[in-house]
Amino acid sequence: MEHSAAETSAPTARTGAAETVMVELGDRRYPVHVGPALLARAGELVRPLLARPHTAVVTDETVAALHLERLQASLAATGISAEVIIVPPGEQSKSFAALERVCDSLLGAAIERRDHVIALGGGVIGDLVGFAAAILRRGVRFIQVPTTLLAQVDSSVGGKTGINVRHGKNLIGAFHQPDMVLADTSLLDTLPTREFRAGYAEVVKYGLLGDAAFFRWLDAHHEAIAAQDGPERWQAVATCCRAKAAIVAEDEFETGRRALLNLGHTFGHALEAATGYSSRLIHGEAVAIGMALAFRFSERLGLCSPGTATEVIRHLAAVGLPTTLGQIDGSLPDAKGLVAFMRQDKKAVAGKLTFILVRGIGEAFVSRDVDDAAVEAFLAEELAAR
Ligand code: NAD
Ligand code: GLY
């Protein structure tokens, strides 16, 4: 990571409450605006990007009830007409059926190639709408207005879009960068606690993968981040966006370093698949357990010093996140079954699993030579401890 401890803990006050992080991708570079009450400025920020004052907003029913009106009012105040498309909330909307409906509605709304589509919602909406934008008329422009913590710090930045199929999560998709991300941290005030915590798993991920100072800062400030829309929250979201922007600028198509962002995800995705992508285990919770497993597994392989995993697990537990397979309700497949789910991982090469392992907090690395038998034995022990 580029930022130092001093930078991560510096107040954002120098730019007012809002901060803009640039994702440096040459002529496709785009801003990520982070701060409170930005939805009210959406029209003003979006208008200069539009080829004509016409757009479509895609959102889910829950977010529509809470935040759509203010977005519409802001767009209308700058003369932008917006068709609205609303899908059911939840992971089930990352499906071919929902994609077909959204594409059909966007064509019905006369969205042309130079037009922008606005994704207002969590990671499900961002991934679904981003993918629809990638394939509609061979590619239309889009803007992310992330409304969950997870989406603000991870999924809305970097251009990964896609849907789930029966073989696994995100297996059908495209890289398609947005033209702007508008991360209004005030929107997080309406998030259910469970969703906020799940998003926090992705926040702490940035500390664990490459920024030990950020991890220590989070350890001191996680209660303030959760409690209110204040400087600690803005700073946490902006720090994550800076970290992600730097990685994406370096490795847009995940040929190397970007894979680090998947810390905890190889285990996590298998657990999500094994629990049917249901409310038994939501994405961020699966990532939290996955990160705890990645640290325990790294310790087991002798890669990091004993006690490191305990420190990570203590922090995740203090936030209220699960860290063990025992905290997942209901039955799970055996270790072989879990490894079979891992094989569907997009990062698998010639059937070999890719793991993000750690040498310590803030010292993650990509490993492509992990022995399957060692993973299976480790998972068998973790399952036996349930
Ligand atoms: P989500 O979009 O399903 O949102 C979670 C729930 O919160 C939904 O019910 C939603 O309606 C509700 N909600 C959203 N904003 C709200 C608000 N402000 N107030 C109250 N309720 C609100 O889930 P998520 O956790 O945001 O995203 C998970 C998805 O993101 C997964 O599909 C995952 O694969 C994907 N993801 C993608 C990337 C990427 O790089 N593209 C990265 C990480 C995760
Ligand atoms: N969420 C992982 C990535 O964007 O690469």
Short mmCIF file of C-alpha atoms and ligand atoms in Angstrom, two decimals:
data_model
loop_
_atom_site.label_atom_id
_atom_site.label_comp_id
_atom_site.label_asym_id
_atom_site.label_seq_id
_atom_site.Cartn_x
_atom_site.Cartn_y
_atom_site.Cartn_z
CA MET A 1 0.00 0.00 0.00
CA GLU A 2 1.19 3.47 -0.66
CA HIS A 3 -0.08 5.26 2.39
CA SER A 4 1.80 5.28 5.66
CA ALA A 5 0.47 5.16 9.20
CA ALA A 6 0.58 8.95 9.36
CA GLU A 7 -1.48 9.24 6.18
CA THR A 8 -4.10 6.72 7.22
CA SER A 9 -4.77 8.49 10.48
CA ALA A 10 -4.70 12.04 9.04
CA PRO A 11 -8.08 13.77 9.27
CA THR A 12 -9.94 14.38 6.03
CA ALA A 13 -10.75 17.92 7.17
CA ARG A 14 -8.17 19.39 4.77
CA THR A 15 -10.64 18.83 1.91
CA GLY A 16 -13.73 19.42 3.98
CA ALA A 17 -15.64 16.28 4.87
CA ALA A 18 -15.56 14.95 1.31
CA GLU A 19 -12.54 13.49 -0.42
CA THR A 20 -11.97 12.46 -4.02
CA VAL A 21 -9.81 9.47 -4.86
CA MET A 22 -8.82 8.98 -8.49
CA VAL A 23 -8.61 5.56 -10.09
CA GLU A 24 -5.76 6.18 -12.51
CA LEU A 25 -6.56 4.23 -15.66
CA GLY A 26 -5.28 6.59 -18.34
CA ASP A 27 -8.10 7.97 -20.45
CA ARG A 28 -10.53 5.83 -18.44
CA ARG A 29 -9.47 7.40 -15.12
CA TYR A 30 -12.39 8.20 -12.86
CA PRO A 31 -13.14 9.81 -9.51
CA VAL A 32 -14.44 8.14 -6.37
CA HIS A 33 -16.10 10.82 -4.26
CA VAL A 34 -16.31 9.86 -0.59
CA GLY A 35 -18.10 11.80 2.12
CA PRO A 36 -21.39 12.61 3.84
CA ALA A 37 -24.57 13.85 2.16
CA LEU A 38 -23.19 13.48 -1.38
CA LEU A 39 -26.49 12.18 -2.76
CA ALA A 40 -27.84 15.73 -2.63
CA ARG A 41 -24.98 16.73 -4.97
CA ALA A 42 -25.50 13.81 -7.38
CA GLY A 43 -27.04 15.92 -10.16
CA GLU A 44 -24.27 18.50 -10.02
CA LEU A 45 -21.55 15.80 -10.06
CA VAL A 46 -23.18 13.58 -12.69
CA ARG A 47 -24.37 16.22 -15.18
CA PRO A 48 -20.94 17.04 -16.69
CA LEU A 49 -20.44 13.36 -17.60
CA LEU A 50 -23.69 12.95 -19.53
CA ALA A 51 -23.90 13.22 -23.31
CA ARG A 52 -27.53 14.31 -22.86
CA PRO A 53 -29.64 14.93 -19.76
CA HIS A 54 -31.16 11.44 -19.76
CA THR A 55 -30.27 8.45 -17.65
CA ALA A 56 -31.69 5.33 -15.99
CA VAL A 57 -31.36 4.53 -12.30
CA VAL A 58 -31.38 0.85 -11.36
CA THR A 59 -31.88 0.01 -7.71
CA ASP A 60 -33.47 -2.58 -5.45
CA GLU A 61 -36.79 -2.33 -3.59
CA THR A 62 -35.20 -1.70 -0.19
CA VAL A 63 -32.86 1.04 -1.36
CA ALA A 64 -35.60 2.57 -3.52
CA ALA A 65 -37.81 3.02 -0.46
CA LEU A 66 -35.01 4.67 1.51
CA HIS A 67 -32.92 6.75 -0.88
CA LEU A 68 -34.26 6.87 -4.43
CA GLU A 69 -36.38 9.98 -4.00
CA ARG A 70 -33.40 12.11 -2.95
CA LEU A 71 -31.35 10.91 -5.91
CA GLN A 72 -34.22 11.62 -8.28
CA ALA A 73 -34.70 15.10 -6.79
CA SER A 74 -31.01 15.89 -7.17
CA LEU A 75 -30.96 14.70 -10.80
CA ALA A 76 -34.17 16.58 -11.61
CA ALA A 77 -32.77 19.78 -10.07
CA THR A 78 -30.07 19.77 -12.74
CA GLY A 79 -32.52 18.94 -15.53
CA ILE A 80 -31.65 15.22 -15.84
CA SER A 81 -34.55 12.88 -16.63
CA ALA A 82 -34.20 9.46 -15.07
CA GLU A 83 -36.07 6.24 -15.84
CA VAL A 84 -36.25 4.04 -12.76
CA ILE A 85 -35.81 0.27 -12.78
CA ILE A 86 -36.33 -1.60 -9.52
CA VAL A 87 -35.33 -5.21 -8.86
CA PRO A 88 -35.91 -7.38 -5.76
CA PRO A 89 -33.20 -7.06 -3.10
CA GLY A 90 -30.67 -9.79 -2.45
CA GLU A 91 -28.13 -12.05 -4.11
CA GLN A 92 -30.87 -13.77 -6.15
CA SER A 93 -30.94 -10.66 -8.35
CA LYS A 94 -27.44 -11.45 -9.60
CA SER A 95 -29.00 -13.92 -12.06
CA PHE A 96 -29.54 -14.32 -15.79
CA ALA A 97 -33.26 -13.72 -15.23
CA ALA A 98 -32.70 -10.37 -13.50
CA LEU A 99 -30.04 -9.41 -16.06
CA GLU A 100 -32.50 -10.05 -18.88
CA ARG A 101 -35.18 -7.92 -17.19
CA VAL A 102 -32.74 -5.06 -16.52
CA CYS A 103 -31.38 -5.09 -20.09
CA ASP A 104 -34.88 -5.17 -21.49
CA SER A 105 -35.93 -2.22 -19.30
CA LEU A 106 -32.81 -0.23 -20.20
CA LEU A 107 -33.52 -0.71 -23.90
CA GLY A 108 -37.14 0.27 -23.20
CA ALA A 109 -35.80 3.42 -21.52
CA ALA A 110 -33.93 4.24 -24.76
CA ILE A 111 -30.51 4.10 -23.12
CA GLU A 112 -28.02 4.60 -25.92
CA ARG A 113 -24.35 3.78 -26.10
CA ARG A 114 -23.18 7.22 -24.97
CA ASP A 115 -25.71 7.33 -22.12
CA HIS A 116 -25.01 6.51 -18.50
CA VAL A 117 -26.84 4.08 -16.24
CA ILE A 118 -26.76 4.75 -12.51
CA ALA A 119 -26.43 1.79 -10.13
CA LEU A 120 -27.93 2.81 -6.78
CA GLY A 121 -27.45 0.05 -4.25
CA GLY A 122 -25.14 -2.50 -2.71
CA GLY A 123 -22.74 -4.88 -4.38
CA VAL A 124 -25.58 -6.89 -5.90
CA ILE A 125 -26.92 -3.87 -7.80
CA GLY A 126 -23.42 -2.66 -8.72
CA ASP A 127 -22.39 -6.05 -10.10
CA LEU A 128 -25.68 -6.64 -11.92
CA VAL A 129 -26.01 -3.17 -13.41
CA GLY A 130 -22.31 -2.94 -14.25
CA PHE A 131 -22.59 -6.18 -16.20
CA ALA A 132 -25.78 -5.04 -17.93
CA ALA A 133 -23.94 -1.83 -18.89
CA ALA A 134 -21.00 -3.88 -20.20
CA ILE A 135 -23.14 -5.87 -22.62
CA LEU A 136 -25.96 -3.49 -23.52
CA ARG A 137 -25.40 -2.24 -27.07
CA ARG A 138 -21.87 -3.72 -26.64
CA GLY A 139 -21.23 -1.35 -23.78
CA VAL A 140 -22.87 1.75 -22.30
CA ARG A 141 -21.41 3.99 -19.58
CA PHE A 142 -22.33 3.68 -15.93
CA ILE A 143 -22.01 5.36 -12.54
CA GLN A 144 -21.86 3.62 -9.19
CA VAL A 145 -23.75 5.05 -6.23
CA PRO A 146 -22.91 2.42 -3.61
CA THR A 147 -25.21 2.26 -0.59
CA THR A 148 -23.62 -0.48 1.54
CA LEU A 149 -20.28 -0.33 3.31
CA LEU A 150 -19.10 -3.31 1.30
CA ALA A 151 -19.99 -1.62 -1.97
CA GLN A 152 -18.38 1.70 -0.94
CA VAL A 153 -15.04 0.17 0.00
CA ASP A 154 -14.80 -2.62 -2.52
CA SER A 155 -17.32 -3.63 -5.16
CA SER A 156 -18.11 -0.21 -6.65
CA VAL A 157 -14.43 0.52 -7.39
CA GLY A 158 -12.42 -1.42 -9.94
CA GLY A 159 -14.85 -2.52 -12.64
CA LYS A 160 -15.54 -6.13 -11.75
CA THR A 161 -19.12 -6.88 -12.72
CA GLY A 162 -21.12 -10.07 -13.05
CA ILE A 163 -23.77 -12.51 -11.96
CA ASN A 164 -23.93 -15.89 -10.21
CA VAL A 165 -24.77 -19.25 -11.81
CA ARG A 166 -25.29 -22.71 -10.34
CA HIS A 167 -21.59 -23.47 -10.67
CA GLY A 168 -20.66 -20.58 -8.40
CA LYS A 169 -20.52 -16.87 -7.74
CA ASN A 170 -19.56 -14.23 -10.29
CA LEU A 171 -18.68 -16.84 -12.91
CA ILE A 172 -20.34 -14.87 -15.70
CA GLY A 173 -19.15 -11.29 -15.92
CA ALA A 174 -16.92 -8.65 -17.41
CA PHE A 175 -14.44 -5.98 -16.44
CA HIS A 176 -16.24 -2.71 -17.09
CA GLN A 177 -15.11 0.44 -15.27
CA PRO A 178 -17.64 3.05 -14.11
CA ASP A 179 -17.12 6.70 -15.00
CA MET A 180 -17.67 7.84 -11.43
CA VAL A 181 -18.31 6.44 -7.97
CA LEU A 182 -20.34 8.47 -5.51
CA ALA A 183 -19.88 7.02 -2.02
CA ASP A 184 -22.21 8.95 0.27
CA THR A 185 -21.33 7.67 3.74
CA SER A 186 -24.58 9.07 5.22
CA LEU A 187 -26.47 6.36 3.30
CA LEU A 188 -24.88 3.80 5.60
CA ASP A 189 -26.97 5.08 8.52
CA THR A 190 -29.95 3.04 7.30
CA LEU A 191 -27.97 -0.19 6.87
CA PRO A 192 -28.99 -3.05 9.19
CA THR A 193 -26.22 -3.81 11.71
CA ARG A 194 -25.59 -7.22 10.16
CA GLU A 195 -24.95 -5.66 6.74
CA PHE A 196 -22.74 -2.94 8.18
CA ARG A 197 -20.60 -5.52 9.99
CA ALA A 198 -20.38 -7.67 6.87
CA GLY A 199 -19.08 -4.65 4.96
CA TYR A 200 -16.59 -4.00 7.71
CA ALA A 201 -14.97 -7.35 6.87
CA GLU A 202 -13.86 -5.79 3.57
CA VAL A 203 -12.61 -2.69 5.41
CA VAL A 204 -10.36 -4.69 7.70
CA LYS A 205 -9.23 -6.74 4.70
CA TYR A 206 -7.21 -3.76 3.43
CA GLY A 207 -5.33 -3.56 6.72
CA LEU A 208 -4.73 -7.29 6.83
CA LEU A 209 -3.51 -7.59 3.26
CA GLY A 210 -1.13 -4.67 3.03
CA ASP A 211 -1.37 -2.00 5.71
CA ALA A 212 -0.65 -3.02 9.30
CA ALA A 213 -0.89 0.62 10.44
CA PHE A 214 -4.43 0.83 9.08
CA PHE A 215 -5.30 -2.39 10.94
CA ARG A 216 -4.05 -0.87 14.21
CA TRP A 217 -5.97 2.36 13.47
CA LEU A 218 -9.14 0.30 12.88
CA ASP A 219 -8.56 -1.53 16.12
CA ALA A 220 -8.71 1.83 17.90
CA HIS A 221 -11.59 3.32 15.90
CA HIS A 222 -13.96 0.53 14.82
CA GLU A 223 -16.61 1.54 17.33
CA ALA A 224 -16.68 5.14 16.08
CA ILE A 225 -16.80 3.94 12.46
CA ALA A 226 -19.90 1.87 13.22
CA ALA A 227 -21.54 4.38 15.55
CA GLN A 228 -22.01 7.39 13.32
CA ASP A 229 -21.37 9.12 10.02
CA GLY A 230 -18.35 11.03 11.23
CA PRO A 231 -14.69 11.63 10.38
CA GLU A 232 -13.59 8.09 11.35
CA ARG A 233 -16.08 6.56 8.92
CA TRP A 234 -15.15 8.94 6.08
CA GLN A 235 -11.50 8.30 6.71
CA ALA A 236 -11.94 4.52 6.80
CA VAL A 237 -13.93 4.46 3.52
CA ALA A 238 -11.51 6.83 1.78
CA THR A 239 -8.47 4.84 2.95
CA CYS A 240 -9.98 1.65 1.53
CA CYS A 241 -10.84 3.39 -1.77
CA ARG A 242 -7.27 4.75 -2.04
CA ALA A 243 -5.86 1.29 -1.43
CA LYS A 244 -8.19 -0.30 -3.95
CA ALA A 245 -7.63 2.44 -6.53
CA ALA A 246 -3.85 1.93 -6.30
CA ILE A 247 -4.15 -1.83 -6.80
CA VAL A 248 -6.62 -1.52 -9.67
CA ALA A 249 -4.46 1.09 -11.42
CA GLU A 250 -1.52 -1.30 -11.21
CA ASP A 251 -3.33 -4.51 -12.18
CA GLU A 252 -6.75 -3.81 -13.69
CA PHE A 253 -7.31 -7.33 -15.02
CA GLU A 254 -5.99 -9.27 -12.03
CA THR A 255 -2.93 -10.82 -13.57
CA GLY A 256 -0.97 -10.31 -10.36
CA ARG A 257 -1.29 -8.03 -7.35
CA ARG A 258 -5.06 -7.47 -7.59
CA ALA A 259 -5.58 -11.06 -6.47
CA LEU A 260 -4.50 -9.89 -2.99
CA LEU A 261 -7.95 -8.31 -2.68
CA ASN A 262 -9.25 -11.83 -2.48
CA LEU A 263 -7.77 -12.41 0.96
CA GLY A 264 -10.26 -14.73 2.69
CA HIS A 265 -12.31 -15.11 -0.48
CA THR A 266 -11.20 -18.58 -1.64
CA PHE A 267 -12.43 -20.08 1.63
CA GLY A 268 -15.28 -17.54 1.78
CA HIS A 269 -16.68 -18.22 -1.68
CA ALA A 270 -16.70 -21.97 -0.96
CA LEU A 271 -18.66 -21.33 2.24
CA GLU A 272 -21.14 -19.08 0.45
CA ALA A 273 -21.67 -21.74 -2.22
CA ALA A 274 -22.02 -24.44 0.43
CA THR A 275 -24.71 -22.42 2.20
CA GLY A 276 -26.57 -21.70 -1.03
CA TYR A 277 -25.81 -17.94 -1.11
CA SER A 278 -28.49 -17.55 1.54
CA SER A 279 -29.03 -15.49 4.67
CA ARG A 280 -27.30 -18.30 6.57
CA LEU A 281 -24.08 -16.57 5.62
CA ILE A 282 -23.83 -13.25 3.80
CA HIS A 283 -20.79 -12.34 1.71
CA GLY A 284 -18.88 -10.24 4.26
CA GLU A 285 -19.44 -12.85 6.97
CA ALA A 286 -18.05 -15.52 4.66
CA VAL A 287 -15.05 -13.26 4.01
CA ALA A 288 -14.53 -12.75 7.76
CA ILE A 289 -14.47 -16.50 8.37
CA GLY A 290 -12.33 -16.89 5.24
CA MET A 291 -9.77 -14.37 6.51
CA ALA A 292 -9.63 -16.07 9.91
CA LEU A 293 -9.07 -19.39 8.10
CA ALA A 294 -6.39 -17.84 5.85
CA PHE A 295 -4.48 -16.62 8.91
CA ARG A 296 -4.90 -19.91 10.79
CA PHE A 297 -3.86 -21.87 7.69
CA SER A 298 -0.82 -19.60 7.15
CA GLU A 299 0.17 -20.16 10.76
CA ARG A 300 -0.25 -23.89 10.29
CA LEU A 301 2.08 -23.76 7.26
CA GLY A 302 4.65 -21.94 9.40
CA LEU A 303 4.39 -18.78 7.31
CA CYS A 304 3.58 -16.37 10.12
CA SER A 305 4.36 -16.30 13.78
CA PRO A 306 2.08 -18.02 16.29
CA GLY A 307 -0.47 -15.65 17.75
CA THR A 308 -1.00 -13.63 14.56
CA ALA A 309 -4.28 -15.38 13.74
CA THR A 310 -5.47 -14.87 17.32
CA GLU A 311 -4.91 -11.11 17.02
CA VAL A 312 -6.91 -10.96 13.79
CA ILE A 313 -9.69 -13.14 15.17
CA ARG A 314 -9.89 -11.02 18.33
CA HIS A 315 -10.47 -7.90 16.22
CA LEU A 316 -13.08 -9.53 13.97
CA ALA A 317 -14.91 -10.94 16.99
CA ALA A 318 -14.85 -7.54 18.76
CA VAL A 319 -16.65 -6.10 15.74
CA GLY A 320 -19.21 -8.91 15.94
CA LEU A 321 -18.11 -10.90 12.89
CA PRO A 322 -17.98 -14.71 12.77
CA THR A 323 -14.53 -16.33 12.59
CA THR A 324 -15.15 -20.09 12.73
CA LEU A 325 -17.04 -22.74 10.77
CA GLY A 326 -18.89 -23.48 14.02
CA GLN A 327 -20.68 -20.14 13.75
CA ILE A 328 -22.41 -21.20 10.53
CA ASP A 329 -25.88 -22.61 11.25
CA GLY A 330 -26.91 -25.94 9.73
CA SER A 331 -24.92 -28.60 7.98
CA LEU A 332 -21.84 -28.09 5.79
CA PRO A 333 -20.23 -30.41 3.23
CA ASP A 334 -17.15 -32.36 4.33
CA ALA A 335 -13.65 -31.05 3.62
CA LYS A 336 -13.56 -32.70 0.18
CA GLY A 337 -16.86 -31.04 -0.68
CA LEU A 338 -15.60 -27.62 0.38
CA VAL A 339 -12.44 -28.05 -1.70
CA ALA A 340 -14.64 -29.00 -4.67
CA PHE A 341 -16.45 -25.66 -4.28
CA MET A 342 -13.07 -23.90 -4.20
CA ARG A 343 -12.15 -25.39 -7.56
CA GLN A 344 -14.83 -23.23 -9.17
CA ASP A 345 -12.83 -20.19 -8.08
CA LYS A 346 -12.02 -17.97 -11.07
CA LYS A 347 -8.43 -17.75 -9.87
CA ALA A 348 -7.85 -21.50 -10.27
CA VAL A 349 -5.19 -22.16 -12.93
CA ALA A 350 -5.05 -25.61 -14.56
CA GLY A 351 -7.12 -26.89 -11.64
CA LYS A 352 -4.61 -25.53 -9.08
CA LEU A 353 -6.13 -23.39 -6.36
CA THR A 354 -4.87 -19.87 -5.74
CA PHE A 355 -4.66 -18.83 -2.11
CA ILE A 356 -3.89 -15.51 -0.53
CA LEU A 357 -1.66 -16.36 2.40
CA VAL A 358 0.06 -14.14 4.95
CA ARG A 359 3.47 -13.70 6.53
CA GLY A 360 1.95 -11.37 9.12
CA ILE A 361 -0.67 -8.64 9.45
CA GLY A 362 -0.34 -6.41 6.37
CA GLU A 363 1.86 -8.96 4.57
CA ALA A 364 -0.35 -10.98 2.24
CA PHE A 365 0.95 -12.76 -0.85
CA VAL A 366 -0.46 -14.85 -3.68
CA SER A 367 0.34 -18.55 -3.54
CA ARG A 368 -0.33 -20.94 -6.39
CA ASP A 369 1.44 -23.98 -4.99
CA VAL A 370 -0.64 -24.88 -1.98
CA ASP A 371 -1.02 -28.62 -1.64
CA ASP A 372 -4.71 -29.61 -1.96
CA ALA A 373 -4.23 -32.36 0.60
CA ALA A 374 -2.98 -29.81 3.14
CA VAL A 375 -6.07 -27.62 2.56
CA GLU A 376 -8.34 -30.62 2.91
CA ALA A 377 -6.66 -31.78 6.13
CA PHE A 378 -6.85 -28.24 7.56
CA LEU A 379 -10.56 -27.95 6.71
CA ALA A 380 -11.29 -31.40 8.13
CA GLU A 381 -9.84 -30.24 11.46
CA GLU A 382 -11.78 -26.97 11.35
CA LEU A 383 -14.98 -28.93 10.63
CA ALA A 384 -14.25 -31.39 13.43
CA ALA A 385 -13.97 -28.45 15.85
CA ARG A 386 -17.55 -27.29 15.03
P1 NAD B 1 -26.47 -6.23 -1.30
O1 NAD B 1 -26.31 -5.40 -2.48
O2 NAD B 1 -27.35 -7.43 -1.41
O3 NAD B 1 -26.99 -5.34 -0.10
C1 NAD B 1 -27.28 -5.96 1.12
C2 NAD B 1 -28.70 -5.64 1.59
O4 NAD B 1 -28.72 -4.32 2.08
C3 NAD B 1 -29.74 -5.72 0.51
O5 NAD B 1 -30.89 -6.28 1.05
C4 NAD B 1 -30.00 -4.24 0.16
O6 NAD B 1 -31.30 -4.02 -0.28
C5 NAD B 1 -29.77 -3.59 1.48
N1 NAD B 1 -29.30 -2.20 1.41
C6 NAD B 1 -28.41 -1.68 0.53
N2 NAD B 1 -28.12 -0.41 0.87
C7 NAD B 1 -28.85 -0.13 1.96
C8 NAD B 1 -28.97 1.01 2.79
N3 NAD B 1 -28.23 2.11 2.58
N4 NAD B 1 -29.83 0.95 3.84
C9 NAD B 1 -30.54 -0.18 4.11
N5 NAD B 1 -30.44 -1.29 3.37
C10 NAD B 1 -29.62 -1.26 2.31
O7 NAD B 1 -25.08 -6.79 -0.74
P2 NAD B 1 -23.63 -6.16 -0.55
O8 NAD B 1 -23.11 -6.76 0.68
O9 NAD B 1 -23.61 -4.72 -0.74
O10 NAD B 1 -22.82 -6.78 -1.79
C11 NAD B 1 -22.60 -8.16 -1.91
C12 NAD B 1 -22.32 -8.47 -3.34
O11 NAD B 1 -21.17 -7.76 -3.77
C13 NAD B 1 -22.02 -9.93 -3.60
O12 NAD B 1 -22.77 -10.35 -4.70
C14 NAD B 1 -20.54 -9.96 -3.93
O13 NAD B 1 -20.21 -11.01 -4.81
C15 NAD B 1 -20.35 -8.62 -4.55
N6 NAD B 1 -18.97 -8.10 -4.53
C16 NAD B 1 -18.46 -7.64 -5.68
C17 NAD B 1 -17.17 -7.14 -5.71
C18 NAD B 1 -16.62 -6.54 -6.97
O14 NAD B 1 -15.43 -6.21 -7.01
N7 NAD B 1 -17.42 -6.38 -7.99
C19 NAD B 1 -16.42 -7.08 -4.53
C20 NAD B 1 -16.99 -7.56 -3.36
C21 NAD B 1 -18.28 -8.07 -3.36
N1 GLY B 2 -13.13 -7.48 -4.86
C1 GLY B 2 -11.95 -7.92 -5.50
C2 GLY B 2 -11.54 -7.10 -6.67
O1 GLY B 2 -12.15 -6.12 -7.00
O2 GLY B 2 -10.57 -7.42 -7.28
#
